[in-house]
Amino acid sequence: MWKKFLYKNEKNEGKAALDNLDKALLPVHVAVIMDGNGRWAKKRGLPRTAGHKKGVDALREIVKAASAIDIKYLTVYAFSTENWKRPITEVDFLMKLFSYYLDSEIEEMNKNNVRLKVVGYVEKLSENLQKQVHNAEDRTVENTGLTLNVAVNYGGRDEIVMAVRKIAQMAAVGKVDASAVDEQMVDNNLYTAYQPPVDLLIRTGGDMRISNFLLWQCAYAELWFTEKNWPDFQPDDFAAAVQSYQTRDRRFGGLSK
Ligand code: FPP
């Protein structure tokens, strides 16, 4: 089990930092832009794909850490609507890696009560991959612990357009009145429908931008950036981000308490 793994880890990496967090002030929804895989590989004279592969290992550890401290939602950016512009060999590799991930991690997710959801325009993926996605989601649907959203072929603007389109279609057949369209209705038609907004957005790799990730859901997210490349990101870095979040004064446009 992951919780035991964390506590049994010989070096106890991340354990103290995770233990020291204020359990009453945890973010409910954490999002992560896992950037810097290519640079991690380049520094080591390796192909970019080696960085992505190592990125899967880092992701596994962060899912364990988030699950161990009872974070409810974790959304990670695996492939954006813009990533199709990369060389075909890299796109193919990322798709294969995603397919491998869907096969290899589900058992461990089930053991640890993690529910997997893929967010994004899944219909553009190959038919096989779409089947795998639905199969993986179905196999974890009963789990009630951490919900892990993996964003694939995801774009924040695209997601909002899709939601508007769905609402417009309902309006066209008289199921919805234009005056009834409100924030809740838009929210309920996003890929992350019925999930809470993002509390904390982490970005690795040194850039300080949102890159079309969860634009709607991040309206009041606290942002945390690190120079570390994603493959080097570890549970104690995750704890440092949450720790920083716990010091923030969240006013949501109001005044301090
Ligand atoms: C950004 O680094 C990373 C990606 C576009 C892919 C993220 C994918 C993983 C972390 C693999 C694990 C995920 C799954 C679910 C299979 P970059 O390539 O843009 O790095 P760079 O900015 O250094 O070039």
PDB file of C-alpha atoms and ligand atoms in Angstrom:
ATOM      1  CA  MET A   1       0.000   0.000   0.000  1.00  0.00           C
ATOM      2  CA  TRP A   2       1.245   3.489  -0.776  1.00  0.00           C
ATOM      3  CA  LYS A   3       0.800   4.908   2.697  1.00  0.00           C
ATOM      4  CA  LYS A   4       2.890   2.113   4.162  1.00  0.00           C
ATOM      5  CA  PHE A   5       5.374   2.515   1.317  1.00  0.00           C
ATOM      6  CA  LEU A   6       5.901   6.144   2.215  1.00  0.00           C
ATOM      7  CA  TYR A   7       6.454   5.318   5.836  1.00  0.00           C
ATOM      8  CA  LYS A   8       8.632   2.295   5.075  1.00  0.00           C
ATOM      9  CA  ASN A   9      10.785   4.115   2.551  1.00  0.00           C
ATOM     10  CA  GLU A  10      14.306   3.554   3.847  1.00  0.00           C
ATOM     11  CA  LYS A  11      15.441   7.115   3.328  1.00  0.00           C
ATOM     12  CA  ASN A  12      12.059   8.345   4.527  1.00  0.00           C
ATOM     13  CA  GLU A  13      12.107  10.791   1.626  1.00  0.00           C
ATOM     14  CA  GLY A  14       9.245  13.200   1.919  1.00  0.00           C
ATOM     15  CA  LYS A  15       7.854  11.582   5.054  1.00  0.00           C
ATOM     16  CA  ALA A  16       8.805  14.291   7.544  1.00  0.00           C
ATOM     17  CA  ALA A  17       7.755  17.095   5.235  1.00  0.00           C
ATOM     18  CA  LEU A  18       4.407  15.432   4.529  1.00  0.00           C
ATOM     19  CA  ASP A  19       3.876  14.628   8.218  1.00  0.00           C
ATOM     20  CA  ASN A  20       4.498  18.241   9.193  1.00  0.00           C
ATOM     21  CA  LEU A  21       1.691  19.654   7.083  1.00  0.00           C
ATOM     22  CA  ASP A  22      -1.357  21.069   8.821  1.00  0.00           C
ATOM     23  CA  LYS A  23      -3.971  18.426   8.047  1.00  0.00           C
ATOM     24  CA  ALA A  24      -6.785  20.902   8.691  1.00  0.00           C
ATOM     25  CA  LEU A  25      -5.578  23.254   5.952  1.00  0.00           C
ATOM     26  CA  LEU A  26      -4.999  20.963   3.019  1.00  0.00           C
ATOM     27  CA  PRO A  27      -5.890  22.044  -0.512  1.00  0.00           C
ATOM     28  CA  VAL A  28      -8.793  19.948  -1.793  1.00  0.00           C
ATOM     29  CA  HIS A  29      -7.737  20.129  -5.438  1.00  0.00           C
ATOM     30  CA  VAL A  30      -4.104  20.325  -6.567  1.00  0.00           C
ATOM     31  CA  ALA A  31      -3.141  20.706 -10.232  1.00  0.00           C
ATOM     32  CA  VAL A  32       0.317  20.119 -11.665  1.00  0.00           C
ATOM     33  CA  ILE A  33       1.983  21.273 -14.889  1.00  0.00           C
ATOM     34  CA  MET A  34       4.683  18.626 -15.190  1.00  0.00           C
ATOM     35  CA  ASP A  35       7.200  20.641 -17.216  1.00  0.00           C
ATOM     36  CA  GLY A  36      10.900  20.151 -17.932  1.00  0.00           C
ATOM     37  CA  ASN A  37      11.111  16.514 -18.999  1.00  0.00           C
ATOM     38  CA  GLY A  38      12.994  17.437 -22.177  1.00  0.00           C
ATOM     39  CA  ARG A  39      15.488  19.656 -20.334  1.00  0.00           C
ATOM     40  CA  TRP A  40      16.034  16.981 -17.697  1.00  0.00           C
ATOM     41  CA  ALA A  41      16.993  14.548 -20.463  1.00  0.00           C
ATOM     42  CA  LYS A  42      19.103  17.062 -22.418  1.00  0.00           C
ATOM     43  CA  LYS A  43      21.203  17.840 -19.331  1.00  0.00           C
ATOM     44  CA  ARG A  44      22.075  14.149 -19.170  1.00  0.00           C
ATOM     45  CA  GLY A  45      22.733  13.729 -22.886  1.00  0.00           C
ATOM     46  CA  LEU A  46      19.627  11.554 -23.209  1.00  0.00           C
ATOM     47  CA  PRO A  47      16.789  11.701 -25.743  1.00  0.00           C
ATOM     48  CA  ARG A  48      13.754  13.757 -24.692  1.00  0.00           C
ATOM     49  CA  THR A  49      11.742  10.544 -24.450  1.00  0.00           C
ATOM     50  CA  ALA A  50      13.947   9.433 -21.534  1.00  0.00           C
ATOM     51  CA  GLY A  51      12.726  12.516 -19.666  1.00  0.00           C
ATOM     52  CA  HIS A  52       9.106  11.595 -20.274  1.00  0.00           C
ATOM     53  CA  LYS A  53       9.759   8.045 -19.108  1.00  0.00           C
ATOM     54  CA  LYS A  54      11.348   9.308 -15.925  1.00  0.00           C
ATOM     55  CA  GLY A  55       8.377  11.662 -15.619  1.00  0.00           C
ATOM     56  CA  VAL A  56       6.093   8.672 -15.151  1.00  0.00           C
ATOM     57  CA  ASP A  57       8.165   7.582 -12.125  1.00  0.00           C
ATOM     58  CA  ALA A  58       7.919  11.071 -10.641  1.00  0.00           C
ATOM     59  CA  LEU A  59       4.166  11.064 -11.212  1.00  0.00           C
ATOM     60  CA  ARG A  60       3.799   7.714  -9.453  1.00  0.00           C
ATOM     61  CA  GLU A  61       5.542   9.085  -6.350  1.00  0.00           C
ATOM     62  CA  ILE A  62       3.464  12.272  -6.303  1.00  0.00           C
ATOM     63  CA  VAL A  63       0.208  10.313  -6.614  1.00  0.00           C
ATOM     64  CA  LYS A  64       1.371   8.231  -3.638  1.00  0.00           C
ATOM     65  CA  ALA A  65       2.221  11.354  -1.641  1.00  0.00           C
ATOM     66  CA  ALA A  66      -1.062  13.122  -2.464  1.00  0.00           C
ATOM     67  CA  SER A  67      -3.006   9.992  -1.599  1.00  0.00           C
ATOM     68  CA  ALA A  68      -1.075   9.514   1.649  1.00  0.00           C
ATOM     69  CA  ILE A  69      -2.023  12.967   2.948  1.00  0.00           C
ATOM     70  CA  ASP A  70      -5.636  12.606   1.759  1.00  0.00           C
ATOM     71  CA  ILE A  71      -5.713  15.163  -1.035  1.00  0.00           C
ATOM     72  CA  LYS A  72      -9.076  14.636  -2.745  1.00  0.00           C
ATOM     73  CA  TYR A  73      -8.314  15.735  -6.344  1.00  0.00           C
ATOM     74  CA  LEU A  74      -5.054  15.801  -8.266  1.00  0.00           C
ATOM     75  CA  THR A  75      -5.063  16.947 -11.897  1.00  0.00           C
ATOM     76  CA  VAL A  76      -1.902  16.507 -13.962  1.00  0.00           C
ATOM     77  CA  TYR A  77      -1.160  17.893 -17.443  1.00  0.00           C
ATOM     78  CA  ALA A  78       0.108  14.996 -19.550  1.00  0.00           C
ATOM     79  CA  PHE A  79      -0.636  16.202 -23.102  1.00  0.00           C
ATOM     80  CA  SER A  80      -2.096  19.493 -24.278  1.00  0.00           C
ATOM     81  CA  THR A  81      -4.142  20.301 -27.372  1.00  0.00           C
ATOM     82  CA  GLU A  82      -1.012  22.172 -28.545  1.00  0.00           C
ATOM     83  CA  ASN A  83       1.381  19.229 -27.995  1.00  0.00           C
ATOM     84  CA  TRP A  84       0.356  17.727 -31.375  1.00  0.00           C
ATOM     85  CA  LYS A  85       2.759  20.306 -32.877  1.00  0.00           C
ATOM     86  CA  ARG A  86       5.733  18.296 -31.567  1.00  0.00           C
ATOM     87  CA  PRO A  87       7.626  15.885 -33.825  1.00  0.00           C
ATOM     88  CA  ILE A  88       5.537  12.824 -34.641  1.00  0.00           C
ATOM     89  CA  THR A  89       8.078  10.524 -32.960  1.00  0.00           C
ATOM     90  CA  GLU A  90       7.659  12.376 -29.648  1.00  0.00           C
ATOM     91  CA  VAL A  91       3.853  12.470 -29.960  1.00  0.00           C
ATOM     92  CA  ASP A  92       3.821   8.720 -30.667  1.00  0.00           C
ATOM     93  CA  PHE A  93       6.077   8.073 -27.701  1.00  0.00           C
ATOM     94  CA  LEU A  94       3.852  10.099 -25.362  1.00  0.00           C
ATOM     95  CA  MET A  95       0.764   8.218 -26.563  1.00  0.00           C
ATOM     96  CA  LYS A  96       2.520   4.876 -26.030  1.00  0.00           C
ATOM     97  CA  LEU A  97       3.627   5.979 -22.585  1.00  0.00           C
ATOM     98  CA  PHE A  98       0.080   6.955 -21.734  1.00  0.00           C
ATOM     99  CA  SER A  99      -1.174   3.589 -22.963  1.00  0.00           C
ATOM    100  CA  TYR A 100       1.477   1.824 -20.863  1.00  0.00           C
ATOM    101  CA  TYR A 101       0.494   3.943 -17.864  1.00  0.00           C
ATOM    102  CA  LEU A 102      -3.171   2.983 -18.224  1.00  0.00           C
ATOM    103  CA  ASP A 103      -2.198  -0.688 -18.158  1.00  0.00           C
ATOM    104  CA  SER A 104       0.500  -0.683 -15.521  1.00  0.00           C
ATOM    105  CA  GLU A 105      -0.903   1.560 -12.782  1.00  0.00           C
ATOM    106  CA  ILE A 106      -4.534   0.528 -12.430  1.00  0.00           C
ATOM    107  CA  GLU A 107      -3.975  -2.355 -10.040  1.00  0.00           C
ATOM    108  CA  GLU A 108      -1.988  -0.161  -7.674  1.00  0.00           C
ATOM    109  CA  MET A 109      -4.626   2.551  -7.945  1.00  0.00           C
ATOM    110  CA  ASN A 110      -7.322   0.060  -6.966  1.00  0.00           C
ATOM    111  CA  LYS A 111      -5.300  -1.143  -3.994  1.00  0.00           C
ATOM    112  CA  ASN A 112      -5.075   2.450  -2.849  1.00  0.00           C
ATOM    113  CA  ASN A 113      -8.621   3.560  -3.536  1.00  0.00           C
ATOM    114  CA  VAL A 114      -7.583   6.006  -6.300  1.00  0.00           C
ATOM    115  CA  ARG A 115     -10.118   6.848  -8.978  1.00  0.00           C
ATOM    116  CA  LEU A 116      -8.727   7.648 -12.422  1.00  0.00           C
ATOM    117  CA  LYS A 117     -10.377  10.073 -14.773  1.00  0.00           C
ATOM    118  CA  VAL A 118      -9.047  11.281 -18.103  1.00  0.00           C
ATOM    119  CA  VAL A 119      -9.923  14.894 -18.851  1.00  0.00           C
ATOM    120  CA  GLY A 120      -9.644  16.327 -22.344  1.00  0.00           C
ATOM    121  CA  TYR A 121     -10.954  15.784 -25.849  1.00  0.00           C
ATOM    122  CA  VAL A 122     -10.468  12.017 -25.720  1.00  0.00           C
ATOM    123  CA  GLU A 123     -12.303  11.464 -29.036  1.00  0.00           C
ATOM    124  CA  LYS A 124      -9.191  12.602 -30.923  1.00  0.00           C
ATOM    125  CA  LEU A 125      -7.108   9.735 -29.505  1.00  0.00           C
ATOM    126  CA  SER A 126      -6.798   6.423 -31.377  1.00  0.00           C
ATOM    127  CA  GLU A 127      -9.736   4.045 -30.957  1.00  0.00           C
ATOM    128  CA  ASN A 128      -7.591   1.616 -28.993  1.00  0.00           C
ATOM    129  CA  LEU A 129      -6.432   4.289 -26.609  1.00  0.00           C
ATOM    130  CA  GLN A 130     -10.011   5.492 -26.143  1.00  0.00           C
ATOM    131  CA  LYS A 131     -11.024   1.940 -25.219  1.00  0.00           C
ATOM    132  CA  GLN A 132      -8.155   1.725 -22.752  1.00  0.00           C
ATOM    133  CA  VAL A 133      -9.178   5.057 -21.212  1.00  0.00           C
ATOM    134  CA  HIS A 134     -12.770   3.941 -20.709  1.00  0.00           C
ATOM    135  CA  ASN A 135     -11.648   0.581 -19.388  1.00  0.00           C
ATOM    136  CA  ALA A 136      -9.243   2.175 -16.872  1.00  0.00           C
ATOM    137  CA  GLU A 137     -11.895   4.653 -15.746  1.00  0.00           C
ATOM    138  CA  ASP A 138     -14.468   1.874 -15.343  1.00  0.00           C
ATOM    139  CA  ARG A 139     -12.062  -0.274 -13.338  1.00  0.00           C
ATOM    140  CA  THR A 140     -11.469   2.500 -10.785  1.00  0.00           C
ATOM    141  CA  VAL A 141     -14.943   4.049 -10.742  1.00  0.00           C
ATOM    142  CA  GLU A 142     -15.872   2.641  -7.322  1.00  0.00           C
ATOM    143  CA  ASN A 143     -12.817   4.112  -5.592  1.00  0.00           C
ATOM    144  CA  THR A 144     -13.545   6.868  -3.123  1.00  0.00           C
ATOM    145  CA  GLY A 145     -10.069   8.174  -2.178  1.00  0.00           C
ATOM    146  CA  LEU A 146      -8.005  10.476  -4.358  1.00  0.00           C
ATOM    147  CA  THR A 147      -9.442  11.304  -7.787  1.00  0.00           C
ATOM    148  CA  LEU A 148      -6.549  11.483 -10.243  1.00  0.00           C
ATOM    149  CA  ASN A 149      -7.447  13.481 -13.348  1.00  0.00           C
ATOM    150  CA  VAL A 150      -4.962  12.909 -16.144  1.00  0.00           C
ATOM    151  CA  ALA A 151      -5.309  15.688 -18.714  1.00  0.00           C
ATOM    152  CA  VAL A 152      -4.737  14.333 -22.221  1.00  0.00           C
ATOM    153  CA  ASN A 153      -5.444  16.299 -25.382  1.00  0.00           C
ATOM    154  CA  TYR A 154      -6.559  18.920 -22.921  1.00  0.00           C
ATOM    155  CA  GLY A 155      -6.863  22.661 -23.528  1.00  0.00           C
ATOM    156  CA  GLY A 156      -8.509  25.103 -21.149  1.00  0.00           C
ATOM    157  CA  ARG A 157     -10.070  27.193 -23.918  1.00  0.00           C
ATOM    158  CA  ASP A 158     -11.158  24.072 -25.780  1.00  0.00           C
ATOM    159  CA  GLU A 159     -12.842  22.806 -22.606  1.00  0.00           C
ATOM    160  CA  ILE A 160     -14.815  26.035 -22.217  1.00  0.00           C
ATOM    161  CA  VAL A 161     -15.824  25.991 -25.903  1.00  0.00           C
ATOM    162  CA  MET A 162     -17.045  22.391 -25.506  1.00  0.00           C
ATOM    163  CA  ALA A 163     -19.105  23.346 -22.451  1.00  0.00           C
ATOM    164  CA  VAL A 164     -20.643  26.332 -24.264  1.00  0.00           C
ATOM    165  CA  ARG A 165     -21.429  24.106 -27.234  1.00  0.00           C
ATOM    166  CA  LYS A 166     -23.219  21.551 -25.039  1.00  0.00           C
ATOM    167  CA  ILE A 167     -25.270  24.274 -23.369  1.00  0.00           C
ATOM    168  CA  ALA A 168     -26.095  25.865 -26.742  1.00  0.00           C
ATOM    169  CA  GLN A 169     -27.278  22.484 -28.027  1.00  0.00           C
ATOM    170  CA  MET A 170     -29.553  22.093 -25.010  1.00  0.00           C
ATOM    171  CA  ALA A 171     -30.873  25.620 -25.547  1.00  0.00           C
ATOM    172  CA  ALA A 172     -31.526  24.906 -29.230  1.00  0.00           C
ATOM    173  CA  VAL A 173     -33.902  22.067 -28.323  1.00  0.00           C
ATOM    174  CA  GLY A 174     -35.549  24.039 -25.553  1.00  0.00           C
ATOM    175  CA  LYS A 175     -34.018  22.101 -22.659  1.00  0.00           C
ATOM    176  CA  VAL A 176     -32.325  25.198 -21.259  1.00  0.00           C
ATOM    177  CA  ASP A 177     -33.411  28.802 -21.143  1.00  0.00           C
ATOM    178  CA  ALA A 178     -30.659  31.336 -21.932  1.00  0.00           C
ATOM    179  CA  SER A 179     -31.437  33.220 -18.718  1.00  0.00           C
ATOM    180  CA  ALA A 180     -30.760  30.026 -16.720  1.00  0.00           C
ATOM    181  CA  VAL A 181     -27.149  29.800 -17.919  1.00  0.00           C
ATOM    182  CA  ASP A 182     -24.949  30.556 -14.928  1.00  0.00           C
ATOM    183  CA  GLU A 183     -21.480  29.717 -13.568  1.00  0.00           C
ATOM    184  CA  GLN A 184     -22.702  26.461 -12.069  1.00  0.00           C
ATOM    185  CA  MET A 185     -24.103  25.295 -15.386  1.00  0.00           C
ATOM    186  CA  VAL A 186     -20.858  26.072 -17.219  1.00  0.00           C
ATOM    187  CA  ASP A 187     -18.917  24.317 -14.452  1.00  0.00           C
ATOM    188  CA  ASN A 188     -21.150  21.241 -14.701  1.00  0.00           C
ATOM    189  CA  ASN A 189     -20.374  20.929 -18.397  1.00  0.00           C
ATOM    190  CA  LEU A 190     -16.591  21.028 -18.148  1.00  0.00           C
ATOM    191  CA  TYR A 191     -14.420  17.894 -18.360  1.00  0.00           C
ATOM    192  CA  THR A 192     -14.048  18.256 -14.575  1.00  0.00           C
ATOM    193  CA  ALA A 193     -17.813  18.476 -14.031  1.00  0.00           C
ATOM    194  CA  TYR A 194     -18.916  18.266 -10.394  1.00  0.00           C
ATOM    195  CA  GLN A 195     -15.366  18.567  -9.087  1.00  0.00           C
ATOM    196  CA  PRO A 196     -14.223  21.453  -6.856  1.00  0.00           C
ATOM    197  CA  PRO A 197     -12.077  24.314  -8.223  1.00  0.00           C
ATOM    198  CA  VAL A 198      -8.289  24.144  -8.083  1.00  0.00           C
ATOM    199  CA  ASP A 199      -6.830  25.401  -4.804  1.00  0.00           C
ATOM    200  CA  LEU A 200      -3.151  25.019  -5.643  1.00  0.00           C
ATOM    201  CA  LEU A 201      -1.444  24.986  -9.047  1.00  0.00           C
ATOM    202  CA  ILE A 202       2.136  23.703  -9.152  1.00  0.00           C
ATOM    203  CA  ARG A 203       4.386  24.188 -12.180  1.00  0.00           C
ATOM    204  CA  THR A 204       7.842  22.668 -12.458  1.00  0.00           C
ATOM    205  CA  GLY A 205      10.584  23.557 -14.948  1.00  0.00           C
ATOM    206  CA  GLY A 206      11.009  27.258 -14.137  1.00  0.00           C
ATOM    207  CA  ASP A 207       8.427  28.888 -16.414  1.00  0.00           C
ATOM    208  CA  MET A 208       5.769  30.997 -14.746  1.00  0.00           C
ATOM    209  CA  ARG A 209       2.662  30.695 -16.859  1.00  0.00           C
ATOM    210  CA  ILE A 210      -0.575  28.712 -16.963  1.00  0.00           C
ATOM    211  CA  SER A 211      -0.275  27.417 -20.562  1.00  0.00           C
ATOM    212  CA  ASN A 212      -3.988  26.907 -21.182  1.00  0.00           C
ATOM    213  CA  PHE A 213      -4.384  24.574 -18.181  1.00  0.00           C
ATOM    214  CA  LEU A 214      -7.647  24.563 -16.193  1.00  0.00           C
ATOM    215  CA  LEU A 215      -8.351  28.216 -17.007  1.00  0.00           C
ATOM    216  CA  TRP A 216     -11.835  28.178 -15.481  1.00  0.00           C
ATOM    217  CA  GLN A 217     -10.964  25.994 -12.485  1.00  0.00           C
ATOM    218  CA  CYS A 218      -7.885  28.057 -11.539  1.00  0.00           C
ATOM    219  CA  ALA A 219      -9.782  31.344 -11.131  1.00  0.00           C
ATOM    220  CA  TYR A 220      -8.697  31.583  -7.467  1.00  0.00           C
ATOM    221  CA  ALA A 221      -5.898  29.015  -7.370  1.00  0.00           C
ATOM    222  CA  GLU A 222      -2.744  29.759  -5.427  1.00  0.00           C
ATOM    223  CA  LEU A 223       0.264  29.400  -7.730  1.00  0.00           C
ATOM    224  CA  TRP A 224       3.571  27.717  -6.833  1.00  0.00           C
ATOM    225  CA  PHE A 225       6.556  27.472  -9.168  1.00  0.00           C
ATOM    226  CA  THR A 226       9.844  25.633  -8.952  1.00  0.00           C
ATOM    227  CA  GLU A 227      12.970  25.588 -11.119  1.00  0.00           C
ATOM    228  CA  LYS A 228      13.178  21.822 -10.691  1.00  0.00           C
ATOM    229  CA  ASN A 229      12.387  19.786 -13.762  1.00  0.00           C
ATOM    230  CA  TRP A 230       9.480  17.372 -13.423  1.00  0.00           C
ATOM    231  CA  PRO A 231      11.559  14.137 -13.263  1.00  0.00           C
ATOM    232  CA  ASP A 232      13.406  15.598 -10.236  1.00  0.00           C
ATOM    233  CA  PHE A 233      10.210  16.613  -8.434  1.00  0.00           C
ATOM    234  CA  GLN A 234       9.753  14.541  -5.278  1.00  0.00           C
ATOM    235  CA  PRO A 235       7.300  14.155  -2.401  1.00  0.00           C
ATOM    236  CA  ASP A 236       9.192  16.670  -0.267  1.00  0.00           C
ATOM    237  CA  ASP A 237       8.834  19.246  -3.078  1.00  0.00           C
ATOM    238  CA  PHE A 238       5.123  18.473  -3.154  1.00  0.00           C
ATOM    239  CA  ALA A 239       5.029  18.991   0.609  1.00  0.00           C
ATOM    240  CA  ALA A 240       6.891  22.317   0.193  1.00  0.00           C
ATOM    241  CA  ALA A 241       4.241  23.494  -2.289  1.00  0.00           C
ATOM    242  CA  VAL A 242       1.415  22.511   0.070  1.00  0.00           C
ATOM    243  CA  GLN A 243       3.256  24.091   2.978  1.00  0.00           C
ATOM    244  CA  SER A 244       3.507  27.370   1.034  1.00  0.00           C
ATOM    245  CA  TYR A 245      -0.204  27.117   0.193  1.00  0.00           C
ATOM    246  CA  GLN A 246      -0.934  26.855   3.917  1.00  0.00           C
ATOM    247  CA  THR A 247       0.633  30.277   4.525  1.00  0.00           C
ATOM    248  CA  ARG A 248      -1.446  32.054   1.869  1.00  0.00           C
ATOM    249  CA  ASP A 249      -4.185  34.518   2.743  1.00  0.00           C
ATOM    250  CA  ARG A 250      -7.027  33.479   0.422  1.00  0.00           C
ATOM    251  CA  ARG A 251      -9.479  36.334   0.137  1.00  0.00           C
ATOM    252  CA  PHE A 252     -11.447  35.397  -2.995  1.00  0.00           C
ATOM    253  CA  GLY A 253     -11.882  39.105  -3.707  1.00  0.00           C
ATOM    254  CA  GLY A 254     -13.064  39.782  -0.152  1.00  0.00           C
ATOM    255  CA  LEU A 255     -11.121  40.914   2.901  1.00  0.00           C
ATOM    256  CA  SER A 256      -8.858  38.999   5.287  1.00  0.00           C
ATOM    257  CA  LYS A 257     -10.609  37.147   8.079  1.00  0.00           C
TER     258      LYS A 257
HETATM  259  C1  FPP B   1       6.451  18.760 -20.479  1.00  0.00           C
HETATM  260  O1  FPP B   1       7.844  18.655 -20.549  1.00  0.00           O
HETATM  261  C2  FPP B   1       5.883  17.438 -20.372  1.00  0.00           C
HETATM  262  C3  FPP B   1       5.026  16.875 -21.256  1.00  0.00           C
HETATM  263  C4  FPP B   1       4.526  17.546 -22.457  1.00  0.00           C
HETATM  264  C5  FPP B   1       4.562  15.508 -21.053  1.00  0.00           C
HETATM  265  C6  FPP B   1       4.221  15.178 -19.645  1.00  0.00           C
HETATM  266  C7  FPP B   1       4.214  13.722 -19.526  1.00  0.00           C
HETATM  267  C8  FPP B   1       4.710  13.051 -18.486  1.00  0.00           C
HETATM  268  C9  FPP B   1       5.230  13.651 -17.267  1.00  0.00           C
HETATM  269  C10 FPP B   1       4.684  11.600 -18.595  1.00  0.00           C
HETATM  270  C11 FPP B   1       3.777  10.992 -17.594  1.00  0.00           C
HETATM  271  C12 FPP B   1       2.375  11.078 -17.845  1.00  0.00           C
HETATM  272  C13 FPP B   1       1.568  10.093 -18.266  1.00  0.00           C
HETATM  273  C14 FPP B   1       0.197  10.034 -17.721  1.00  0.00           C
HETATM  274  C15 FPP B   1       1.955   9.073 -19.229  1.00  0.00           C
HETATM  275  P1  FPP B   1       8.565  19.144 -21.867  1.00  0.00           P
HETATM  276  O2  FPP B   1       8.687  17.989 -22.769  1.00  0.00           O
HETATM  277  O3  FPP B   1       7.834  20.294 -22.462  1.00  0.00           O
HETATM  278  O4  FPP B   1       9.959  19.562 -21.301  1.00  0.00           O
HETATM  279  P2  FPP B   1      10.864  20.775 -21.801  1.00  0.00           P
HETATM  280  O5  FPP B   1      10.081  22.031 -21.532  1.00  0.00           O
HETATM  281  O6  FPP B   1      12.067  20.654 -20.972  1.00  0.00           O
HETATM  282  O7  FPP B   1      11.120  20.545 -23.270  1.00  0.00           O
END
